[in-house]
Tab-separated table of C-alpha atoms and ligand atoms in Angstrom:
chain	number	residue	atom	x	y	z
A	1	UNK	CA	9.597	-3.657	24.805
A	2	UNK	CA	8.176	-7.102	23.290
A	3	UNK	CA	10.974	-8.724	21.552
A	4	UNK	CA	9.856	-9.611	17.580
A	5	UNK	CA	11.627	-13.007	17.108
A	6	UNK	CA	9.994	-14.158	13.592
A	7	UNK	CA	7.764	-11.365	11.423
A	8	UNK	CA	5.109	-12.732	8.997
A	9	UNK	CA	4.878	-10.112	6.047
A	10	UNK	CA	1.920	-11.073	4.002
A	11	UNK	CA	2.059	-9.195	0.463
A	12	UNK	CA	5.650	-8.605	1.004
A	13	UNK	CA	6.154	-8.936	-2.574
A	14	UNK	CA	3.677	-5.592	-3.369
A	15	UNK	CA	4.485	-1.975	-3.119
A	16	UNK	CA	4.336	-1.291	0.353
A	17	UNK	CA	5.225	-4.594	1.582
A	18	UNK	CA	8.610	-4.721	-0.198
A	19	UNK	CA	9.603	-1.155	0.797
A	20	UNK	CA	8.690	-2.210	4.620
A	21	UNK	CA	11.306	-5.190	3.867
A	22	UNK	CA	13.740	-3.206	2.657
A	23	UNK	CA	13.170	-0.647	5.844
A	24	UNK	CA	13.187	-3.326	8.090
A	25	UNK	CA	16.876	-4.114	6.761
A	26	UNK	CA	18.039	-0.593	6.260
A	27	UNK	CA	16.484	1.656	8.309
A	28	UNK	CA	15.819	-0.340	11.931
A	29	UNK	CA	17.607	-2.542	14.815
A	30	UNK	CA	15.540	-5.640	14.263
A	31	UNK	CA	17.416	-8.269	13.745
A	32	UNK	CA	14.962	-11.466	13.718
A	33	UNK	CA	13.899	-13.354	10.844
A	34	UNK	CA	11.124	-11.844	8.098
A	35	UNK	CA	9.052	-14.299	6.619
A	36	UNK	CA	7.615	-12.696	3.164
A	37	UNK	CA	3.960	-14.731	2.280
A	38	UNK	CA	3.139	-13.740	-0.959
A	39	UNK	CA	0.645	-15.312	-4.030
A	40	UNK	CA	2.148	-13.429	-6.249
A	41	UNK	CA	-0.779	-12.020	-8.260
A	42	UNK	CA	-0.088	-9.212	-11.447
A	43	UNK	CA	1.105	-6.810	-7.935
A	44	UNK	CA	3.489	-8.889	-6.220
A	45	UNK	CA	6.883	-8.702	-7.926
A	46	UNK	CA	9.960	-10.515	-6.298
A	47	UNK	CA	12.390	-8.043	-8.804
A	48	UNK	CA	11.354	-5.408	-5.971
A	49	UNK	CA	13.743	-7.888	-3.412
A	50	UNK	CA	16.297	-8.937	-5.661
A	51	UNK	CA	19.358	-7.557	-3.165
A	52	UNK	CA	17.755	-8.436	-0.166
A	53	UNK	CA	17.184	-11.843	-1.973
A	54	UNK	CA	20.706	-12.252	-2.590
A	55	UNK	CA	22.098	-10.889	0.668
A	56	UNK	CA	19.757	-12.565	2.971
A	57	UNK	CA	17.227	-15.708	1.711
A	58	UNK	CA	17.758	-18.249	3.461
A	59	UNK	CA	19.468	-16.310	6.720
A	60	UNK	CA	16.893	-13.700	7.755
A	61	UNK	CA	14.736	-13.402	4.869
A	62	UNK	CA	12.421	-16.010	3.314
A	63	UNK	CA	10.018	-15.901	0.618
A	64	UNK	CA	7.253	-18.232	0.782
A	65	UNK	CA	4.808	-18.666	-1.931
A	66	UNK	CA	1.332	-18.903	-0.333
A	67	UNK	CA	-2.361	-17.712	-0.821
A	68	UNK	CA	-3.596	-16.023	2.625
A	69	UNK	CA	-7.033	-17.443	1.594
A	70	UNK	CA	-5.566	-21.010	1.840
A	71	UNK	CA	-6.033	-22.516	5.597
A	72	UNK	CA	-3.291	-24.950	5.293
A	73	UNK	CA	-0.634	-23.482	4.084
A	74	UNK	CA	-0.527	-20.288	6.518
A	75	UNK	CA	-1.152	-22.876	9.225
A	76	UNK	CA	2.324	-24.222	8.309
A	77	UNK	CA	3.693	-21.362	7.854
A	78	UNK	CA	2.730	-19.925	11.463
A	79	UNK	CA	4.343	-23.353	12.487
A	80	UNK	CA	7.457	-23.662	10.539
A	81	UNK	CA	8.888	-20.045	11.032
A	82	UNK	CA	7.472	-20.437	15.053
A	83	UNK	CA	5.537	-16.505	13.645
A	84	UNK	CA	4.989	-14.336	16.807
A	85	UNK	CA	4.314	-10.807	15.046
A	86	UNK	CA	1.997	-10.501	11.414
A	87	UNK	CA	1.869	-7.442	9.775
A	88	UNK	CA	-0.984	-8.099	6.960
A	89	UNK	CA	-0.170	-5.687	3.898
A	90	UNK	CA	-1.282	-8.314	1.393
A	91	UNK	CA	-4.566	-7.478	-0.262
A	92	UNK	CA	-6.204	-6.578	-4.111
A	93	UNK	CA	-5.405	-2.691	-3.756
A	94	UNK	CA	-6.458	-1.110	-6.831
A	95	UNK	CA	-9.982	1.278	-6.617
A	96	UNK	CA	-11.048	0.789	-10.655
A	97	UNK	CA	-10.104	-3.119	-10.476
A	98	UNK	CA	-12.796	-3.677	-7.900
A	99	UNK	CA	-14.997	-1.580	-10.142
A	100	UNK	CA	-14.547	-3.608	-12.886
A	101	UNK	CA	-14.076	-7.061	-10.970
A	102	UNK	CA	-14.757	-6.995	-6.968
A	103	UNK	CA	-14.788	-11.288	-6.940
A	104	UNK	CA	-10.766	-11.287	-5.712
A	105	UNK	CA	-11.220	-8.249	-3.652
A	106	UNK	CA	-13.710	-9.934	-1.783
A	107	UNK	CA	-11.870	-13.161	-1.387
A	108	UNK	CA	-8.698	-12.002	-0.589
A	109	UNK	CA	-9.279	-8.768	1.472
A	110	UNK	CA	-12.364	-10.605	3.026
A	111	UNK	CA	-12.121	-13.949	3.313
A	112	UNK	CA	-7.883	-13.955	3.376
A	113	UNK	CA	-7.777	-11.978	6.376
A	114	UNK	CA	-10.396	-13.983	8.679
A	115	UNK	CA	-8.324	-16.969	7.311
A	116	UNK	CA	-4.929	-15.426	8.518
A	117	UNK	CA	-7.014	-14.112	11.956
A	118	UNK	CA	-8.189	-17.911	12.449
A	119	UNK	CA	-4.688	-19.148	11.995
A	120	UNK	CA	-3.119	-16.751	14.386
A	121	UNK	CA	-5.774	-17.337	16.881
A	122	UNK	CA	-5.255	-21.285	16.321
A	123	UNK	CA	-1.699	-20.799	16.625
A	124	UNK	CA	-1.102	-18.315	19.566
A	125	UNK	CA	-3.635	-19.174	21.868
A	126	UNK	CA	-4.081	-16.908	24.881
A	127	UNK	CA	-0.699	-15.437	24.526
A	128	UNK	CA	0.098	-11.921	25.179
A	129	UNK	CA	3.823	-11.240	23.713
A	130	UNK	CA	2.783	-11.838	19.994
A	131	UNK	CA	0.679	-9.213	17.730
A	132	UNK	CA	-1.437	-9.017	14.466
A	133	UNK	CA	-0.907	-5.371	12.991
A	134	UNK	CA	-3.499	-4.863	9.927
A	135	UNK	CA	-2.486	-2.428	7.294
A	136	UNK	CA	-5.695	-0.848	6.132
A	137	UNK	CA	-6.777	2.722	4.176
A	138	UNK	CA	-8.461	5.572	4.957
A	139	UNK	CA	-10.932	5.004	2.284
A	140	UNK	CA	-13.167	2.991	4.854
A	141	UNK	CA	-13.984	5.919	6.073
A	142	UNK	CA	-16.043	7.208	2.639
A	143	UNK	CA	-15.782	10.912	1.371
A	144	UNK	CA	-14.915	14.380	2.461
A	145	UNK	CA	-16.343	17.730	1.404
A	146	UNK	CA	-14.367	20.646	1.355
A	147	UNK	CA	-13.753	20.712	4.983
A	148	UNK	CA	-13.216	18.278	7.834
A	149	UNK	CA	-10.725	15.478	8.702
A	150	UNK	CA	-11.372	11.270	8.836
A	151	UNK	CA	-10.119	10.527	12.721
A	152	UNK	CA	-9.703	7.220	14.168
A	153	UNK	CA	-13.222	7.840	15.530
A	154	UNK	CA	-14.648	8.644	12.052
A	155	UNK	CA	-17.751	6.388	11.591
A	156	UNK	CA	-16.823	3.896	8.289
A	157	UNK	CA	-18.613	4.850	4.911
A	158	UNK	CA	-16.838	2.635	2.027
A	159	UNK	CA	-18.176	3.368	-0.731
A	160	UNK	CA	-16.135	1.064	-3.464
A	161	UNK	CA	-16.058	-2.599	-3.712
A	162	UNK	CA	-12.253	-1.991	-2.807
A	163	UNK	CA	-12.854	0.212	0.383
A	164	UNK	CA	-15.916	-2.048	1.344
A	165	UNK	CA	-13.557	-5.019	1.435
A	166	UNK	CA	-11.458	-3.436	3.606
A	167	UNK	CA	-13.308	-2.160	5.968
A	168	UNK	CA	-14.999	-5.670	6.485
A	169	UNK	CA	-11.537	-6.595	7.033
A	170	UNK	CA	-10.737	-3.684	9.994
A	171	UNK	CA	-13.855	-5.342	11.582
A	172	UNK	CA	-12.711	-8.604	11.306
A	173	UNK	CA	-9.291	-7.449	13.149
A	174	UNK	CA	-10.974	-5.471	16.043
A	175	UNK	CA	-13.771	-8.585	16.550
A	176	UNK	CA	-10.861	-11.113	16.886
A	177	UNK	CA	-9.215	-8.815	19.889
A	178	UNK	CA	-12.751	-8.226	21.183
A	179	UNK	CA	-14.196	-11.381	21.258
A	180	UNK	CA	-11.072	-13.343	21.366
A	181	UNK	CA	-8.520	-10.886	23.214
A	182	UNK	CA	-6.069	-11.835	19.863
A	183	UNK	CA	-3.589	-8.889	20.391
A	184	UNK	CA	-3.829	-6.471	17.344
A	185	UNK	CA	-3.358	-3.259	16.183
A	186	UNK	CA	-4.740	-1.537	12.723
A	187	UNK	CA	-3.617	1.196	10.988
A	188	UNK	CA	-5.598	3.378	8.211
A	189	UNK	CA	-2.878	5.488	5.738
A	190	UNK	CA	-3.721	7.612	3.250
A	191	UNK	CA	-2.305	7.504	-0.577
A	192	UNK	CA	1.324	6.342	-1.009
A	193	UNK	CA	3.746	6.790	-3.602
A	194	UNK	CA	7.550	5.952	-4.149
A	195	UNK	CA	9.674	3.309	-5.805
A	196	UNK	CA	8.098	-0.093	-6.600
A	197	UNK	CA	4.236	0.898	-7.285
A	198	UNK	CA	2.522	-0.984	-9.803
A	199	UNK	CA	2.147	1.681	-12.980
A	200	UNK	CA	-2.072	1.582	-12.522
A	201	UNK	CA	-1.977	3.952	-9.707
A	202	UNK	CA	-2.240	7.813	-10.422
A	203	UNK	CA	1.684	8.849	-9.446
A	204	UNK	CA	3.743	6.051	-11.990
A	205	UNK	CA	1.059	6.299	-14.398
A	206	UNK	CA	1.783	9.746	-15.072
A	207	UNK	CA	5.638	9.835	-14.770
A	208	UNK	CA	5.484	6.791	-17.393
A	209	UNK	CA	3.039	8.682	-19.731
A	210	UNK	CA	5.014	12.206	-19.769
A	211	UNK	CA	8.137	9.924	-20.055
A	212	UNK	CA	6.291	8.059	-23.076
A	213	UNK	CA	4.684	11.422	-24.463
A	214	UNK	CA	1.293	9.545	-23.936
A	215	UNK	CA	-2.042	11.312	-22.998
A	216	UNK	CA	-2.294	11.938	-19.142
A	217	UNK	CA	-5.621	10.931	-18.364
A	218	UNK	CA	-7.259	12.546	-15.491
A	219	UNK	CA	-10.582	11.456	-14.417
A	220	UNK	CA	-13.565	13.962	-14.330
A	221	UNK	CA	-12.938	17.577	-13.916
A	222	UNK	CA	-9.476	16.438	-11.770
A	223	UNK	CA	-10.641	18.250	-8.619
A	224	UNK	CA	-11.022	15.251	-6.276
A	225	UNK	CA	-8.051	15.454	-3.435
A	226	UNK	CA	-5.910	12.819	-2.125
A	227	UNK	CA	-3.740	13.495	0.540
A	228	UNK	CA	-0.322	11.859	-0.206
A	229	UNK	CA	2.390	10.136	1.678
A	230	UNK	CA	6.126	8.961	1.125
A	231	UNK	CA	5.840	5.054	1.176
A	232	UNK	CA	8.759	4.503	3.928
A	233	UNK	CA	7.084	7.245	6.271
A	234	UNK	CA	3.910	4.910	6.066
A	235	UNK	CA	6.401	1.958	6.808
A	236	UNK	CA	8.190	3.658	9.806
A	237	UNK	CA	4.639	4.762	11.417
A	238	UNK	CA	3.514	0.864	10.882
A	239	UNK	CA	7.187	-0.076	12.570
A	240	UNK	CA	5.987	2.289	15.286
A	241	UNK	CA	3.079	0.742	15.942
A	242	UNK	CA	3.737	-2.824	16.034
A	243	UNK	CA	6.705	-1.685	18.843
A	244	UNK	CA	5.060	0.846	20.683
A	245	UNK	CA	1.599	0.873	19.713
A	246	UNK	CA	-1.662	0.165	22.548
A	247	UNK	CA	-3.232	-3.303	21.982
A	248	UNK	CA	-6.693	-3.339	20.036
A	249	UNK	CA	-5.885	0.295	19.130
A	250	UNK	CA	-6.040	1.597	15.510
A	251	UNK	CA	-3.684	4.761	14.254
A	252	UNK	CA	-4.497	7.190	11.471
A	253	UNK	CA	-1.476	7.499	9.439
A	254	UNK	CA	-1.097	10.508	6.760
A	255	UNK	CA	0.905	12.962	4.897
A	256	UNK	CA	-0.925	16.191	5.559
A	257	UNK	CA	-0.123	17.055	2.632
A	258	UNK	CA	-3.539	17.619	0.196
A	259	UNK	CA	-3.199	18.042	-3.812
A	260	UNK	CA	-5.826	18.461	-6.458
A	261	UNK	CA	-5.282	15.491	-8.779
A	262	UNK	CA	-4.798	18.023	-11.753
A	263	UNK	CA	-2.725	20.215	-9.670
A	264	UNK	CA	-0.375	17.394	-8.934
A	265	UNK	CA	-0.271	15.888	-12.731
A	266	UNK	CA	0.944	19.597	-13.586
A	267	UNK	CA	3.592	19.778	-11.074
A	268	UNK	CA	4.797	15.951	-12.390
A	269	UNK	CA	4.715	17.505	-15.913
A	270	UNK	CA	6.914	20.588	-14.456
A	271	UNK	CA	9.127	17.968	-12.782
A	272	UNK	CA	9.674	15.370	-15.188
A	273	UNK	CA	10.496	17.731	-17.682
A	274	UNK	CA	13.035	19.327	-15.748
A	275	UNK	CA	14.876	15.567	-14.936
A	276	UNK	CA	14.393	15.340	-19.051
A	277	UNK	CA	15.330	18.654	-19.677
A	278	UNK	CA	12.337	19.148	-22.115
A	279	UNK	CA	9.994	21.665	-22.654
A	280	UNK	CA	6.887	21.362	-19.700
A	281	UNK	CA	3.977	23.020	-22.224
A	282	UNK	CA	4.527	19.948	-24.473
A	283	UNK	CA	3.964	17.704	-21.703
A	284	UNK	CA	0.699	19.640	-20.183
A	285	UNK	CA	-0.954	19.439	-23.541
A	286	UNK	CA	-0.678	15.893	-22.865
A	287	UNK	CA	-3.512	16.121	-19.980
A	288	UNK	CA	-6.384	14.634	-21.408
A	289	UNK	CA	-9.811	15.063	-18.843
A	290	UNK	CA	-11.786	11.283	-19.426
A	291	UNK	CA	-15.147	9.631	-18.136
A	292	UNK	CA	-14.961	10.133	-14.485
A	293	UNK	CA	-14.543	6.780	-11.905
A	294	UNK	CA	-17.767	5.236	-10.886
A	295	UNK	CA	-18.520	6.448	-7.173
A	296	UNK	CA	-15.503	8.437	-7.616
A	297	UNK	CA	-14.311	10.047	-3.698
A	298	UNK	CA	-13.976	13.091	-3.933
A	299	UNK	CA	-11.768	14.191	-0.987
A	300	UNK	CA	-9.437	12.166	1.673
A	301	UNK	CA	-7.898	14.079	4.290
A	302	UNK	CA	-6.678	12.410	7.377
A	303	UNK	CA	-5.606	13.817	11.319
A	304	UNK	CA	-2.732	11.913	12.444
A	305	UNK	CA	-2.435	13.507	15.954
A	306	UNK	CA	-2.875	10.404	17.594
A	307	UNK	CA	0.293	8.517	16.195
A	308	UNK	CA	2.024	11.710	16.273
A	309	UNK	CA	1.711	12.623	19.800
A	310	UNK	CA	1.536	9.070	21.330
A	311	UNK	CA	3.814	7.458	19.410
A	312	UNK	CA	6.409	10.245	18.912
A	313	UNK	CA	6.212	9.522	14.699
A	314	UNK	CA	6.100	12.206	12.257
A	315	UNK	CA	6.739	12.256	8.408
A	316	UNK	CA	10.532	12.332	7.328
A	317	UNK	CA	10.146	12.784	3.337
A	318	UNK	CA	8.527	16.190	2.146
A	319	UNK	CA	6.478	16.364	-1.462
A	320	UNK	CA	9.004	17.784	-3.123
A	321	UNK	CA	11.628	15.726	-2.308
A	322	UNK	CA	9.826	12.536	-2.175
A	323	UNK	CA	8.499	13.198	-5.815
A	324	UNK	CA	12.034	13.896	-7.165
A	325	UNK	CA	12.960	10.452	-5.462
A	326	UNK	CA	10.189	8.842	-7.332
A	327	UNK	CA	10.445	10.321	-10.718
A	328	UNK	CA	14.103	9.705	-10.710
A	329	UNK	CA	13.493	6.079	-9.502
A	330	UNK	CA	10.976	5.409	-12.683
A	331	UNK	CA	13.302	7.127	-14.943
A	332	UNK	CA	16.427	5.044	-13.895
A	333	UNK	CA	14.424	1.344	-13.762
A	334	UNK	CA	13.184	0.856	-17.223
A	335	UNK	CA	14.052	-2.902	-16.864
A	336	UNK	CA	11.419	-3.032	-14.185
A	337	UNK	CA	9.021	-1.071	-15.968
A	338	UNK	CA	9.383	-3.280	-18.956
A	339	UNK	CA	8.814	-6.959	-16.927
A	340	UNK	CA	5.884	-5.337	-14.825
A	341	UNK	CA	4.098	-4.220	-17.843
A	342	UNK	CA	4.134	-7.927	-19.286
A	343	UNK	CA	1.771	-10.511	-18.318
A	344	UNK	CA	-1.511	-10.110	-16.538
A	345	UNK	CA	-1.245	-6.456	-16.139
A	346	UNK	CA	-0.583	-5.914	-19.793
A	347	UNK	CA	-3.681	-8.271	-20.500
A	348	UNK	CA	-5.692	-6.490	-18.137
A	349	UNK	CA	-4.813	-2.937	-18.978
A	350	UNK	CA	-5.342	-3.880	-22.878
A	351	UNK	CA	-8.790	-5.107	-22.153
A	352	UNK	CA	-9.951	-2.272	-20.034
A	353	UNK	CA	-8.287	0.365	-21.187
A	354	UNK	CA	-8.060	0.754	-24.490
A	355	UNK	CA	-11.516	1.947	-25.134
A	356	UNK	CA	-10.586	5.112	-22.956
B	401	NAD	P1	-0.146	-3.922	-3.990
B	401	NAD	O1	-1.345	-4.124	-4.754
B	401	NAD	O2	1.034	-3.325	-4.475
B	401	NAD	O3	0.825	-5.353	-3.142
B	401	NAD	C1	-0.229	-6.365	-2.763
B	401	NAD	C2	0.539	-7.658	-2.125
B	401	NAD	O4	-0.160	-8.797	-1.811
B	401	NAD	C3	1.151	-7.969	-4.104
B	401	NAD	O5	2.327	-8.182	-3.556
B	401	NAD	C4	0.166	-9.356	-4.082
B	401	NAD	O6	0.759	-10.916	-5.142
B	401	NAD	C5	-0.233	-10.184	-2.834
B	401	NAD	N1	-1.516	-10.742	-2.807
B	401	NAD	C6	-2.697	-10.214	-3.591
B	401	NAD	N2	-3.752	-11.266	-3.002
B	401	NAD	C7	-2.671	-11.824	-2.039
B	401	NAD	C8	-3.352	-13.374	-1.597
B	401	NAD	N3	-4.607	-14.008	-1.853
B	401	NAD	N4	-2.452	-14.126	-0.726
B	401	NAD	C9	-1.314	-13.327	-0.318
B	401	NAD	N5	-0.695	-12.610	-1.368
B	401	NAD	C10	-1.380	-11.930	-2.205
B	401	NAD	O7	-0.681	-2.889	-2.755
B	401	NAD	P2	0.105	-1.860	-1.939
B	401	NAD	O8	-0.018	-0.799	-2.869
B	401	NAD	O9	1.671	-2.156	-1.835
B	401	NAD	O10	-0.873	-2.108	-0.779
B	401	NAD	C11	-0.422	-3.005	0.442
B	401	NAD	C12	-1.100	-2.829	1.914
B	401	NAD	O11	-1.774	-1.255	2.396
B	401	NAD	C13	-2.764	-3.290	1.300
B	401	NAD	O12	-3.504	-3.739	2.240
B	401	NAD	C14	-3.643	-1.545	1.219
B	401	NAD	O13	-5.160	-1.472	1.359
B	401	NAD	C15	-2.938	-0.707	2.123
B	401	NAD	N6	-2.819	0.676	1.517
B	401	NAD	C16	-2.269	1.282	0.202
B	401	NAD	C17	-1.994	2.324	0.006
B	401	NAD	C18	-1.622	2.790	-1.205
B	401	NAD	O14	-1.499	3.945	-1.436
B	401	NAD	N7	-0.951	1.862	-2.290
B	401	NAD	C19	-2.883	3.059	1.151
B	401	NAD	C20	-2.958	2.916	2.383
B	401	NAD	C21	-3.254	1.545	2.837
B	402	TDX	O1	-5.392	7.548	-14.310
B	402	TDX	C1	-5.622	7.661	-13.609
B	402	TDX	N1	-6.240	9.216	-13.645
B	402	TDX	C2	-6.579	10.089	-12.341
B	402	TDX	O2	-7.201	10.896	-12.173
B	402	TDX	C3	-5.498	7.492	-12.279
B	402	TDX	C4	-5.440	5.704	-11.887
B	402	TDX	C5	-6.160	7.759	-11.071
B	402	TDX	N2	-6.489	9.314	-11.150
B	402	TDX	C6	-7.473	9.479	-9.761
B	402	TDX	C7	-8.447	8.816	-9.083
B	402	TDX	C8	-8.226	9.400	-7.497
B	402	TDX	O3	-8.504	10.479	-7.298
B	402	TDX	O4	-6.244	9.894	-9.021
B	402	TDX	C9	-6.667	9.826	-7.821
B	402	TDX	C10	-5.795	8.653	-7.168
B	402	TDX	O5	-5.856	7.653	-7.771
B	402	TDX	P1	-5.278	6.100	-7.440
B	402	TDX	O6	-3.869	5.854	-7.936
B	402	TDX	O7	-6.277	5.164	-8.324
B	402	TDX	O8	-5.561	5.708	-5.813
B	402	TDX	P2	-6.632	5.927	-4.768
B	402	TDX	O9	-8.147	5.252	-5.799
B	402	TDX	O10	-6.651	7.183	-4.304
B	402	TDX	O11	-6.299	4.807	-3.925
B	402	TDX	C11	-5.083	4.668	-3.629
B	402	TDX	O12	-4.779	5.055	-2.100
B	402	TDX	C12	-5.716	4.187	-0.982
B	402	TDX	C13	-4.679	3.062	-3.407
B	402	TDX	O13	-4.659	2.213	-4.530
B	402	TDX	C14	-5.318	2.147	-2.134
B	402	TDX	O14	-4.640	0.791	-2.302
B	402	TDX	C15	-5.214	2.866	-0.781
B	402	TDX	O15	-6.019	2.060	0.346
């Protein structure tokens, strides 16, 4: 197996990236250095890494505030830390934001990925003991009807500015492998949930609104379907690919756990009510059907047989236990919530959601 000495984690202050850094320290044998490069947009929060920072900063963990679109800044990081592995999480990640303002999505997701690839190519030359792992989404495959699944071979059909920008970055990563022999792997994953997820995505929005007795905004008829995976299971899959995956290949990652939004929101009402020892029906009455998301993809469902059979990965957290863990985390971390809700996030929410 390739020895990883210095891994560059882009977007390591975001939801999945910060969980990945926790995962490396807590759940793996990895003993190299972790360099977290993050621009700290509204979604980047170093509070996610307070404990890691206290214990490991300057020894095995290094934070660098950097924009992945800044060629010189990234070049410096490759040299300074002698990077041999990249796991690329950094992105603008929220579909609704991409509808209101796609520019940052094009800039970070496409140009930022291009800039990282250019740097990796320049710094690594024709080395084959290095790897660029690109984190992508099932949304690049488009939308499914009532049946069927996305496979690694499913043609791309992105339908939002977010998914189009991610699809574009996937194509660039594959092109760098094909054209320049850059050692790359890719993964396309379904919806993640867990601690540290920014409260703009469905599950944290609902948990917090239930707790605060606010309306629970369900888009359209609530019958859209998503496949949910606990964030650590995404990270264990990415780590398996980095260590055992075949260069140049793509792996689908999923929860095999499809839920209609409305059913999930009802289940969250029941669960949070149980935690707070309150009446479930009161919370369910807060459910409010609101104007649909433009171009709202109907159903996502991932076939992840490949990573299971070839790399021996499987999901380890079932949805019931994972949701309980997540609800408990949001109920017990009010300070994190207050901090994250101030600043840029708050301003954006006020501007875009006050009219609903
Ligand atoms: P997030 O929005 O929580 O975090 C993104 C991080 O990237 C933030 O810390 C932000 O500061 C940083 N960032 C943004 N622009 C940057 C730039 N120009 N330079 C440096 N850093 C920058 O996102 P997430 O949910 O953790 O998603 C991480 C990755 O996983 C993304 O690539 C996303 O497309 C992919 N993904 C997410 C999900 C999901 O359900 N959240 C599912 C599949 C794939
Ligand atoms: O308030 C809401 N009400 C609602 O009905 C929100 C925030 C969402 N929804 C619906 C829209 C979707 O059908 O819930 C579903 C999930 O929505 P999001 O949490 O916004 O996730 P989604 O659009 O599915 O995209 C997510 O999964 C794939 C991540 O944000 C992406 O980064 C990832 O690639």
